[in-house]
């Protein structure tokens, strides 16, 4: 995807999210008026953000917040800082958030946002000024009852802390519930950092169960992307006794059939070294990583990495989509024909929004839970969602992706019809 993709419909990921939505709508005979409404987001905000750089120069960045649907509750979704953020990509990811929240049964809607920028190119103070100006432009658009941002690619707890503080300064009092994924000390939740990766592994364990398998030393896992999601997938796989055989960052990766040590990968990542310098195993590119022999492949970086050009060379039994939209429609079709079980993004990576929901309700109640409670509830919700999606996929003889969409879209549509059209 390139920055040239400025309109929603020009954007490949938007078109593929739409096509999947239309397919699910057709299968469940959705009311055409509801289809038309859900095809477009409720609101898209495009902001130009002036930022004073440390050199004194003022640069202008473009930021977005797209709110797709809030029929079930406040809009909810991450903020991404990445050079290739566009309104189309943001709208596609906002729509996915609507289905994801509905699928796992949360009283939340779908939104997404971000800024087209390279967050690694800023100093800390430049990043802070960018984030604060962006948040202050959004002060009437977000809020704990309205729209609750969270971290995504290129943003983290610190960015969420600046967002929370900027919003609170403008309101005149502390509003912790305006964002999730904040540091613990200002109302963050135990387990939010680990939630998405841990949830991915809970879903993998369920998928293995459907094959009469359990996770153990012979279960081999390859992970593309070693950020928040990928690193926590690796940690949970290691905790449950599985074997991570390949991992990568944007700079490249490493493959070792004997297994990689999490502590060593973390050290390389912290020091900004490529995994190609891991010391053991074979250096692999990001593309090669997808094709290494393994039981489970977890794409946990960017969209569109599994496509018609490589899907027939992928050697795993299970693909668990840690990232949003990592498989194209053609990629899906090839994997499905080859009998690869694909746990779709809106199910596999829903742990993030599930624990964000826990964080939001803890903030609203000023009552905080411990880590065991969080992980127990996370496991309960994601396991139940997996079972329901699996059952629909078996009954309707459709892929897990279509089954997940059927469930999410049906719930949103039922809520829209129950509420009726205003005025
Ligand atoms: P992150 O910024 O923490 O990490 C991203 C990782 O991907 C880094 O290791 C980076 O080096 C790598 N990467 C970047 N470009 C790449 C490329 N072209 N090829 C291979 N690797 C590349 O981001 P994150 O929060 O871990 O998010 C990763 C994905 O998971 C995104 O698609 C995001 O939307 C999705 N997701 C994140 C969360 C969450 O809670 N953080 C929740 C749901 C879904």
Short mmCIF file of C-alpha atoms and ligand atoms in Angstrom, two decimals:
data_model
loop_
_atom_site.label_atom_id
_atom_site.label_comp_id
_atom_site.label_asym_id
_atom_site.label_seq_id
_atom_site.Cartn_x
_atom_site.Cartn_y
_atom_site.Cartn_z
CA UNK A 1 0.00 0.00 0.00
CA UNK A 2 1.34 3.45 -0.78
CA UNK A 3 0.65 6.98 0.28
CA UNK A 4 -0.96 7.55 -3.11
CA UNK A 5 -3.97 5.70 -1.72
CA UNK A 6 -5.78 8.80 -0.52
CA UNK A 7 -9.42 7.93 -1.12
CA UNK A 8 -11.16 5.15 0.71
CA UNK A 9 -12.10 3.15 -2.39
CA UNK A 10 -8.60 3.39 -3.92
CA UNK A 11 -7.22 1.41 -1.03
CA UNK A 12 -6.70 -2.38 -1.53
CA UNK A 13 -7.29 -3.27 2.13
CA UNK A 14 -10.52 -1.23 2.17
CA UNK A 15 -11.75 -3.02 -0.94
CA UNK A 16 -10.94 -6.43 0.51
CA UNK A 17 -12.58 -5.65 3.88
CA UNK A 18 -15.66 -4.49 1.90
CA UNK A 19 -15.71 -7.58 -0.30
CA UNK A 20 -15.58 -9.85 2.75
CA UNK A 21 -18.35 -7.86 4.43
CA UNK A 22 -20.55 -8.13 1.32
CA UNK A 23 -19.96 -11.88 1.11
CA UNK A 24 -20.97 -12.37 4.77
CA UNK A 25 -24.01 -10.08 4.28
CA UNK A 26 -25.15 -12.14 1.31
CA UNK A 27 -24.87 -15.38 3.23
CA UNK A 28 -27.05 -14.13 6.05
CA UNK A 29 -29.50 -12.27 3.79
CA UNK A 30 -28.79 -8.93 5.47
CA UNK A 31 -31.31 -6.10 4.98
CA UNK A 32 -29.98 -4.06 1.99
CA UNK A 33 -30.55 -0.78 3.88
CA UNK A 34 -28.30 -2.06 6.66
CA UNK A 35 -25.70 -3.19 4.11
CA UNK A 36 -25.63 0.27 2.53
CA UNK A 37 -25.25 1.98 5.90
CA UNK A 38 -22.48 -0.33 7.10
CA UNK A 39 -20.47 -0.02 3.91
CA UNK A 40 -19.43 3.49 4.85
CA UNK A 41 -18.05 4.76 8.16
CA UNK A 42 -20.23 7.00 10.34
CA UNK A 43 -17.55 9.70 10.38
CA UNK A 44 -14.02 10.30 9.03
CA UNK A 45 -11.92 13.11 10.46
CA UNK A 46 -8.81 14.25 8.58
CA UNK A 47 -6.48 16.63 10.40
CA UNK A 48 -3.33 18.45 9.39
CA UNK A 49 -0.99 18.68 12.35
CA UNK A 50 1.73 21.33 12.53
CA UNK A 51 4.71 20.21 14.63
CA UNK A 52 7.70 22.28 15.65
CA UNK A 53 10.78 20.12 15.16
CA UNK A 54 13.78 20.43 17.47
CA UNK A 55 15.55 22.36 14.67
CA UNK A 56 12.87 25.10 14.80
CA UNK A 57 11.34 24.07 11.47
CA UNK A 58 7.54 23.47 11.44
CA UNK A 59 6.43 20.34 9.59
CA UNK A 60 2.87 19.36 8.72
CA UNK A 61 1.63 15.78 9.20
CA UNK A 62 -1.73 14.25 8.31
CA UNK A 63 -3.74 12.45 10.97
CA UNK A 64 -6.99 10.50 10.80
CA UNK A 65 -9.76 9.20 13.02
CA UNK A 66 -12.38 7.08 11.31
CA UNK A 67 -15.44 6.03 13.32
CA UNK A 68 -17.20 3.20 11.58
CA UNK A 69 -20.15 2.25 13.80
CA UNK A 70 -21.22 2.76 17.41
CA UNK A 71 -24.54 0.96 17.57
CA UNK A 72 -23.31 -1.35 20.37
CA UNK A 73 -21.39 1.23 22.40
CA UNK A 74 -18.63 3.86 22.16
CA UNK A 75 -16.28 3.70 19.17
CA UNK A 76 -13.08 1.81 20.02
CA UNK A 77 -9.84 1.28 18.12
CA UNK A 78 -6.12 1.82 17.92
CA UNK A 79 -3.98 4.75 16.81
CA UNK A 80 -1.25 3.84 14.31
CA UNK A 81 1.88 5.88 13.58
CA UNK A 82 3.35 4.57 10.33
CA UNK A 83 4.46 6.21 7.05
CA UNK A 84 1.83 4.30 5.06
CA UNK A 85 -1.22 5.28 7.13
CA UNK A 86 -3.99 6.51 4.79
CA UNK A 87 -7.67 7.29 5.17
CA UNK A 88 -8.51 4.09 3.26
CA UNK A 89 -6.42 1.84 5.47
CA UNK A 90 -7.80 3.56 8.56
CA UNK A 91 -11.40 3.13 7.37
CA UNK A 92 -10.80 -0.55 6.63
CA UNK A 93 -9.32 -1.16 10.08
CA UNK A 94 -12.20 0.80 11.69
CA UNK A 95 -14.70 -1.52 10.02
CA UNK A 96 -12.78 -4.58 11.21
CA UNK A 97 -12.96 -3.19 14.76
CA UNK A 98 -16.77 -3.01 14.53
CA UNK A 99 -16.97 -6.72 13.63
CA UNK A 100 -14.31 -7.67 16.20
CA UNK A 101 -16.02 -5.98 19.16
CA UNK A 102 -19.38 -7.45 18.14
CA UNK A 103 -17.95 -10.94 17.56
CA UNK A 104 -16.46 -11.23 21.03
CA UNK A 105 -19.54 -9.69 22.66
CA UNK A 106 -18.21 -6.31 23.83
CA UNK A 107 -20.49 -3.26 24.24
CA UNK A 108 -18.24 -1.24 21.93
CA UNK A 109 -18.17 -0.03 18.34
CA UNK A 110 -15.37 0.25 15.78
CA UNK A 111 -12.90 3.05 15.01
CA UNK A 112 -9.26 3.47 14.00
CA UNK A 113 -6.88 6.37 13.69
CA UNK A 114 -3.33 7.33 13.11
CA UNK A 115 -0.77 9.68 11.63
CA UNK A 116 1.20 9.16 8.42
CA UNK A 117 4.70 9.48 9.89
CA UNK A 118 7.76 7.46 10.85
CA UNK A 119 7.67 7.52 14.67
CA UNK A 120 11.30 6.37 14.87
CA UNK A 121 12.46 9.49 13.03
CA UNK A 122 11.28 11.83 15.84
CA UNK A 123 13.00 12.83 19.05
CA UNK A 124 10.95 12.13 22.19
CA UNK A 125 9.90 15.77 22.47
CA UNK A 126 8.89 15.97 18.78
CA UNK A 127 6.79 12.82 19.21
CA UNK A 128 5.17 14.31 22.29
CA UNK A 129 4.30 17.60 20.51
CA UNK A 130 2.88 15.66 17.53
CA UNK A 131 0.74 13.48 19.80
CA UNK A 132 -0.52 16.35 21.95
CA UNK A 133 -1.53 18.54 18.97
CA UNK A 134 -3.25 15.56 17.30
CA UNK A 135 -5.16 14.77 20.52
CA UNK A 136 -6.17 18.35 21.09
CA UNK A 137 -7.62 18.49 17.54
CA UNK A 138 -9.66 15.38 18.44
CA UNK A 139 -10.91 16.57 21.81
CA UNK A 140 -14.53 16.83 20.64
CA UNK A 141 -14.36 13.56 18.74
CA UNK A 142 -12.97 11.19 21.40
CA UNK A 143 -13.95 10.62 25.06
CA UNK A 144 -14.77 7.75 27.44
CA UNK A 145 -18.44 7.72 26.37
CA UNK A 146 -17.69 8.58 22.75
CA UNK A 147 -14.53 7.06 21.26
CA UNK A 148 -11.65 5.40 23.12
CA UNK A 149 -8.27 5.14 21.31
CA UNK A 150 -5.62 2.49 22.12
CA UNK A 151 -2.08 1.68 20.94
CA UNK A 152 -1.41 0.10 17.56
CA UNK A 153 1.63 -0.09 15.30
CA UNK A 154 4.16 2.61 16.16
CA UNK A 155 2.35 3.80 19.31
CA UNK A 156 2.77 2.60 22.87
CA UNK A 157 1.93 3.26 26.53
CA UNK A 158 3.82 6.57 26.49
CA UNK A 159 1.85 7.88 23.50
CA UNK A 160 -1.38 6.86 25.27
CA UNK A 161 -0.21 8.68 28.44
CA UNK A 162 0.32 11.91 26.45
CA UNK A 163 -3.11 11.50 24.83
CA UNK A 164 -4.77 10.95 28.21
CA UNK A 165 -2.97 13.95 29.71
CA UNK A 166 -3.78 16.29 26.80
CA UNK A 167 -7.46 15.34 26.89
CA UNK A 168 -7.55 15.68 30.70
CA UNK A 169 -5.85 19.11 30.60
CA UNK A 170 -8.52 20.35 28.21
CA UNK A 171 -11.34 18.97 30.37
CA UNK A 172 -9.81 20.27 33.60
CA UNK A 173 -9.72 16.96 35.48
CA UNK A 174 -8.17 13.48 35.04
CA UNK A 175 -10.05 11.34 32.52
CA UNK A 176 -8.28 7.95 32.51
CA UNK A 177 -11.08 6.24 30.53
CA UNK A 178 -10.40 8.30 27.38
CA UNK A 179 -7.70 5.85 26.17
CA UNK A 180 -6.67 2.29 26.94
CA UNK A 181 -3.18 0.81 26.87
CA UNK A 182 -1.91 3.49 29.32
CA UNK A 183 0.78 2.95 31.96
CA UNK A 184 -0.55 1.23 35.11
CA UNK A 185 0.21 4.25 37.29
CA UNK A 186 -2.40 6.44 35.51
CA UNK A 187 -5.19 3.87 35.28
CA UNK A 188 -3.81 1.29 32.86
CA UNK A 189 -4.67 -2.38 33.26
CA UNK A 190 -2.58 -5.34 34.23
CA UNK A 191 -2.18 -7.56 31.20
CA UNK A 192 -3.01 -5.00 28.48
CA UNK A 193 0.54 -5.12 27.13
CA UNK A 194 0.46 -8.91 26.91
CA UNK A 195 -3.22 -9.21 25.92
CA UNK A 196 -3.14 -9.40 22.12
CA UNK A 197 -0.26 -11.87 21.86
CA UNK A 198 -1.60 -14.01 24.71
CA UNK A 199 -5.06 -14.06 23.11
CA UNK A 200 -3.52 -15.19 19.80
CA UNK A 201 -1.98 -18.17 21.61
CA UNK A 202 -5.24 -19.03 23.43
CA UNK A 203 -6.87 -19.17 19.97
CA UNK A 204 -4.02 -21.33 18.62
CA UNK A 205 -4.47 -23.77 21.52
CA UNK A 206 -8.17 -24.08 20.60
CA UNK A 207 -7.34 -24.63 16.91
CA UNK A 208 -4.84 -27.35 17.88
CA UNK A 209 -7.57 -28.97 19.99
CA UNK A 210 -9.80 -29.26 16.91
CA UNK A 211 -6.99 -31.41 15.43
CA UNK A 212 -6.69 -33.45 18.65
CA UNK A 213 -3.34 -31.80 19.38
CA UNK A 214 -2.00 -29.96 22.40
CA UNK A 215 0.76 -27.36 22.57
CA UNK A 216 4.14 -28.88 23.54
CA UNK A 217 7.83 -29.02 22.62
CA UNK A 218 6.99 -30.41 19.18
CA UNK A 219 4.66 -27.53 18.34
CA UNK A 220 6.68 -25.22 16.10
CA UNK A 221 5.69 -21.57 15.65
CA UNK A 222 7.02 -18.92 13.23
CA UNK A 223 6.29 -15.26 13.95
CA UNK A 224 6.55 -12.37 11.48
CA UNK A 225 6.96 -9.09 13.41
CA UNK A 226 8.35 -8.88 16.93
CA UNK A 227 6.57 -5.83 18.31
CA UNK A 228 3.92 -5.85 21.00
CA UNK A 229 1.91 -8.67 19.41
CA UNK A 230 4.72 -10.86 18.05
CA UNK A 231 6.89 -10.69 21.19
CA UNK A 232 3.96 -11.61 23.43
CA UNK A 233 3.00 -14.49 21.16
CA UNK A 234 6.59 -15.74 21.56
CA UNK A 235 6.49 -15.31 25.35
CA UNK A 236 3.19 -17.18 25.70
CA UNK A 237 4.26 -19.99 23.36
CA UNK A 238 7.42 -20.40 25.45
CA UNK A 239 5.38 -20.28 28.70
CA UNK A 240 3.04 -23.02 27.44
CA UNK A 241 5.96 -25.22 26.37
CA UNK A 242 5.84 -24.68 22.58
CA UNK A 243 8.83 -23.94 20.33
CA UNK A 244 9.37 -20.65 18.45
CA UNK A 245 11.44 -21.58 15.39
CA UNK A 246 11.42 -18.30 13.45
CA UNK A 247 10.95 -14.61 14.18
CA UNK A 248 11.51 -11.37 12.29
CA UNK A 249 11.39 -7.60 12.46
CA UNK A 250 11.16 -5.17 9.55
CA UNK A 251 14.94 -5.62 9.16
CA UNK A 252 14.80 -9.39 8.62
CA UNK A 253 14.60 -12.59 10.63
CA UNK A 254 16.08 -15.85 11.81
CA UNK A 255 15.02 -19.49 11.48
CA UNK A 256 16.29 -22.30 13.70
CA UNK A 257 14.39 -25.63 13.76
CA UNK A 258 15.89 -26.36 17.20
CA UNK A 259 14.10 -23.29 18.61
CA UNK A 260 14.96 -19.68 19.45
CA UNK A 261 15.49 -18.27 22.94
CA UNK A 262 13.05 -15.52 23.82
CA UNK A 263 15.58 -13.73 26.05
CA UNK A 264 18.08 -13.58 23.17
CA UNK A 265 15.45 -12.30 20.68
CA UNK A 266 14.40 -9.64 23.18
CA UNK A 267 18.01 -8.57 23.64
CA UNK A 268 18.54 -8.22 19.84
CA UNK A 269 15.25 -6.24 19.57
CA UNK A 270 16.14 -3.92 22.46
CA UNK A 271 19.56 -3.22 21.01
CA UNK A 272 18.01 -2.46 17.60
CA UNK A 273 19.99 -5.31 16.02
CA UNK A 274 18.55 -7.36 13.17
CA UNK A 275 17.51 -10.93 14.09
CA UNK A 276 19.87 -11.95 11.29
CA UNK A 277 22.61 -11.34 13.94
CA UNK A 278 20.97 -13.76 16.40
CA UNK A 279 24.04 -15.97 16.31
CA UNK A 280 22.46 -19.36 15.56
CA UNK A 281 20.18 -20.69 12.83
CA UNK A 282 19.73 -19.23 9.35
CA UNK A 283 19.09 -15.61 8.45
CA UNK A 284 15.77 -15.27 6.59
CA UNK A 285 14.03 -12.37 4.95
CA UNK A 286 10.50 -11.42 6.00
CA UNK A 287 9.15 -13.13 2.88
CA UNK A 288 11.18 -16.31 3.51
CA UNK A 289 9.99 -16.46 7.12
CA UNK A 290 6.42 -17.01 5.92
CA UNK A 291 7.51 -20.13 4.06
CA UNK A 292 9.56 -21.96 6.72
CA UNK A 293 8.26 -25.39 7.81
CA UNK A 294 6.23 -25.00 11.04
CA UNK A 295 2.92 -26.00 12.62
CA UNK A 296 1.71 -22.46 13.24
CA UNK A 297 2.49 -19.26 11.37
CA UNK A 298 1.68 -15.96 13.08
CA UNK A 299 1.84 -12.89 10.81
CA UNK A 300 2.06 -10.09 13.39
CA UNK A 301 3.28 -7.08 11.40
CA UNK A 302 1.60 -5.41 8.43
CA UNK A 303 -1.35 -6.06 6.07
CA UNK A 304 -1.25 -8.06 2.85
CA UNK A 305 1.82 -10.24 3.50
CA UNK A 306 0.14 -13.56 2.55
CA UNK A 307 -1.08 -13.28 -1.03
CA UNK A 308 -1.52 -15.17 -4.29
CA UNK A 309 2.25 -15.01 -4.92
CA UNK A 310 3.24 -16.97 -1.79
CA UNK A 311 0.16 -18.69 -0.29
CA UNK A 312 0.84 -21.96 -2.11
CA UNK A 313 4.36 -22.12 -0.62
CA UNK A 314 3.29 -21.63 2.99
CA UNK A 315 4.02 -24.85 4.89
CA UNK A 316 2.13 -24.53 8.20
CA UNK A 317 -1.11 -26.22 9.35
CA UNK A 318 -2.48 -23.15 11.13
CA UNK A 319 -2.23 -19.43 10.31
CA UNK A 320 -3.15 -17.25 13.31
CA UNK A 321 -3.54 -13.63 12.18
CA UNK A 322 -1.93 -11.50 14.89
CA UNK A 323 -1.84 -8.53 12.50
CA UNK A 324 -4.92 -6.91 11.00
CA UNK A 325 -5.52 -7.92 7.39
CA UNK A 326 -2.31 -9.90 6.75
CA UNK A 327 -3.97 -12.24 4.21
CA UNK A 328 -5.42 -11.01 0.92
CA UNK A 329 -8.63 -12.46 -0.54
CA UNK A 330 -6.63 -14.55 -3.06
CA UNK A 331 -4.28 -15.68 -0.27
CA UNK A 332 -7.32 -16.77 1.75
CA UNK A 333 -8.69 -18.79 -1.13
CA UNK A 334 -5.41 -20.64 -1.72
CA UNK A 335 -4.90 -21.46 1.98
CA UNK A 336 -8.51 -22.62 2.27
CA UNK A 337 -8.17 -24.90 -0.79
CA UNK A 338 -4.99 -26.36 0.72
CA UNK A 339 -6.77 -27.13 4.01
CA UNK A 340 -4.73 -24.70 6.11
CA UNK A 341 -6.76 -23.63 9.16
CA UNK A 342 -6.82 -19.83 9.32
CA UNK A 343 -7.81 -18.09 12.56
CA UNK A 344 -8.97 -14.69 11.24
CA UNK A 345 -7.70 -11.39 12.63
CA UNK A 346 -11.00 -10.34 14.18
CA UNK A 347 -10.89 -13.46 16.34
CA UNK A 348 -7.15 -14.18 16.73
CA UNK A 349 -6.06 -10.68 17.77
CA UNK A 350 -9.20 -9.74 19.72
CA UNK A 351 -7.33 -10.11 23.04
CA UNK A 352 -6.20 -6.49 22.68
CA UNK A 353 -9.68 -5.02 22.56
CA UNK A 354 -10.93 -7.48 25.19
CA UNK A 355 -8.39 -6.30 27.77
CA UNK A 356 -8.88 -2.70 26.58
CA UNK A 357 -12.53 -3.21 27.49
CA UNK A 358 -11.43 -4.45 30.94
CA UNK A 359 -9.21 -1.37 31.30
CA UNK A 360 -12.05 0.96 30.33
CA UNK A 361 -14.49 -0.54 32.84
CA UNK A 362 -11.83 -0.52 35.58
CA UNK A 363 -11.28 3.21 34.88
CA UNK A 364 -15.02 3.96 34.94
CA UNK A 365 -15.43 2.11 38.25
CA UNK A 366 -12.08 3.10 39.80
CA UNK A 367 -11.73 -0.52 40.84
CA UNK A 368 -8.75 -2.47 39.56
CA UNK A 369 -8.35 -6.20 38.94
CA UNK A 370 -5.23 -8.34 39.31
CA UNK A 371 -3.39 -10.08 36.48
CA UNK A 372 -4.85 -13.55 37.19
CA UNK A 373 -8.39 -12.20 36.95
CA UNK A 374 -7.59 -10.43 33.66
CA UNK A 375 -6.03 -13.49 32.01
CA UNK A 376 -8.80 -15.77 33.28
CA UNK A 377 -11.52 -13.51 31.83
CA UNK A 378 -9.55 -13.00 28.59
CA UNK A 379 -9.23 -16.75 28.12
CA UNK A 380 -12.92 -17.26 28.87
CA UNK A 381 -14.07 -14.69 26.29
CA UNK A 382 -11.70 -15.64 23.48
CA UNK A 383 -12.29 -19.38 24.00
CA UNK A 384 -16.05 -18.89 23.85
CA UNK A 385 -15.72 -16.76 20.68
CA UNK A 386 -13.49 -19.42 19.09
CA UNK A 387 -16.00 -22.19 19.89
CA UNK A 388 -18.88 -20.19 18.41
CA UNK A 389 -16.95 -19.31 15.24
CA UNK A 390 -15.79 -22.91 14.82
CA UNK A 391 -19.36 -24.18 15.25
CA UNK A 392 -20.71 -21.74 12.61
CA UNK A 393 -17.88 -22.67 10.22
CA UNK A 394 -18.73 -26.37 10.59
CA UNK A 395 -22.51 -25.92 10.37
CA UNK A 396 -22.46 -23.52 7.42
CA UNK A 397 -19.44 -25.16 5.75
CA UNK A 398 -17.58 -21.85 5.48
CA UNK A 399 -14.10 -20.72 6.45
CA UNK A 400 -13.41 -19.47 9.97
CA UNK A 401 -13.08 -15.97 8.45
CA UNK A 402 -16.56 -16.03 6.94
CA UNK A 403 -17.99 -17.60 10.10
CA UNK A 404 -16.45 -14.87 12.27
CA UNK A 405 -17.81 -12.16 9.98
CA UNK A 406 -21.26 -13.75 9.92
CA UNK A 407 -21.37 -13.62 13.72
CA UNK A 408 -20.04 -10.06 14.02
CA UNK A 409 -22.10 -8.58 11.19
CA UNK A 410 -25.30 -10.31 12.35
CA UNK A 411 -24.95 -8.89 15.86
CA UNK A 412 -24.39 -5.32 14.59
CA UNK A 413 -27.30 -5.59 12.19
CA UNK A 414 -29.64 -6.91 14.90
CA UNK A 415 -28.70 -3.97 17.12
CA UNK A 416 -29.27 -1.47 14.28
CA UNK A 417 -32.68 -2.90 13.48
CA UNK A 418 -33.63 -2.94 17.18
CA UNK A 419 -32.64 0.72 17.62
CA UNK A 420 -34.21 1.85 14.34
CA UNK A 421 -33.26 4.79 12.15
CA UNK A 422 -33.17 8.30 13.60
CA UNK A 423 -35.19 10.45 12.91
P1 LIG B 1 4.52 -2.80 16.91
O1 LIG B 1 4.79 -1.47 16.32
O2 LIG B 1 4.70 -3.01 18.36
O3 LIG B 1 5.40 -3.92 16.15
C1 LIG B 1 5.37 -4.12 14.76
C2 LIG B 1 6.45 -5.12 14.39
O4 LIG B 1 6.36 -5.39 12.99
C3 LIG B 1 7.88 -4.67 14.64
O5 LIG B 1 8.63 -5.78 15.06
C4 LIG B 1 8.37 -4.22 13.25
O6 LIG B 1 9.77 -4.35 13.13
C5 LIG B 1 7.66 -5.23 12.38
N1 LIG B 1 7.44 -4.76 11.01
C6 LIG B 1 7.10 -3.52 10.58
N2 LIG B 1 7.01 -3.50 9.24
C7 LIG B 1 7.27 -4.76 8.82
C8 LIG B 1 7.31 -5.38 7.56
N3 LIG B 1 7.08 -4.70 6.44
N4 LIG B 1 7.60 -6.71 7.52
C9 LIG B 1 7.82 -7.39 8.67
N5 LIG B 1 7.81 -6.86 9.88
C10 LIG B 1 7.54 -5.56 9.95
O7 LIG B 1 3.02 -3.16 16.45
P2 LIG B 1 1.99 -4.15 17.16
O8 LIG B 1 1.19 -3.40 18.14
O9 LIG B 1 2.71 -5.39 17.56
O10 LIG B 1 1.01 -4.46 15.94
C11 LIG B 1 1.32 -5.43 14.94
C12 LIG B 1 0.06 -5.79 14.19
O11 LIG B 1 -0.91 -6.29 15.11
C13 LIG B 1 -0.64 -4.63 13.47
O12 LIG B 1 -1.24 -5.12 12.29
C14 LIG B 1 -1.71 -4.21 14.46
O13 LIG B 1 -2.81 -3.56 13.80
C15 LIG B 1 -2.12 -5.56 14.99
N6 LIG B 1 -2.79 -5.49 16.30
C16 LIG B 1 -2.17 -4.94 17.40
C17 LIG B 1 -2.83 -4.92 18.62
C18 LIG B 1 -2.17 -4.38 19.86
O14 LIG B 1 -2.77 -4.53 20.93
N7 LIG B 1 -0.97 -3.83 19.79
C19 LIG B 1 -4.12 -5.45 18.72
C20 LIG B 1 -4.73 -6.02 17.61
C21 LIG B 1 -4.04 -6.05 16.40
#
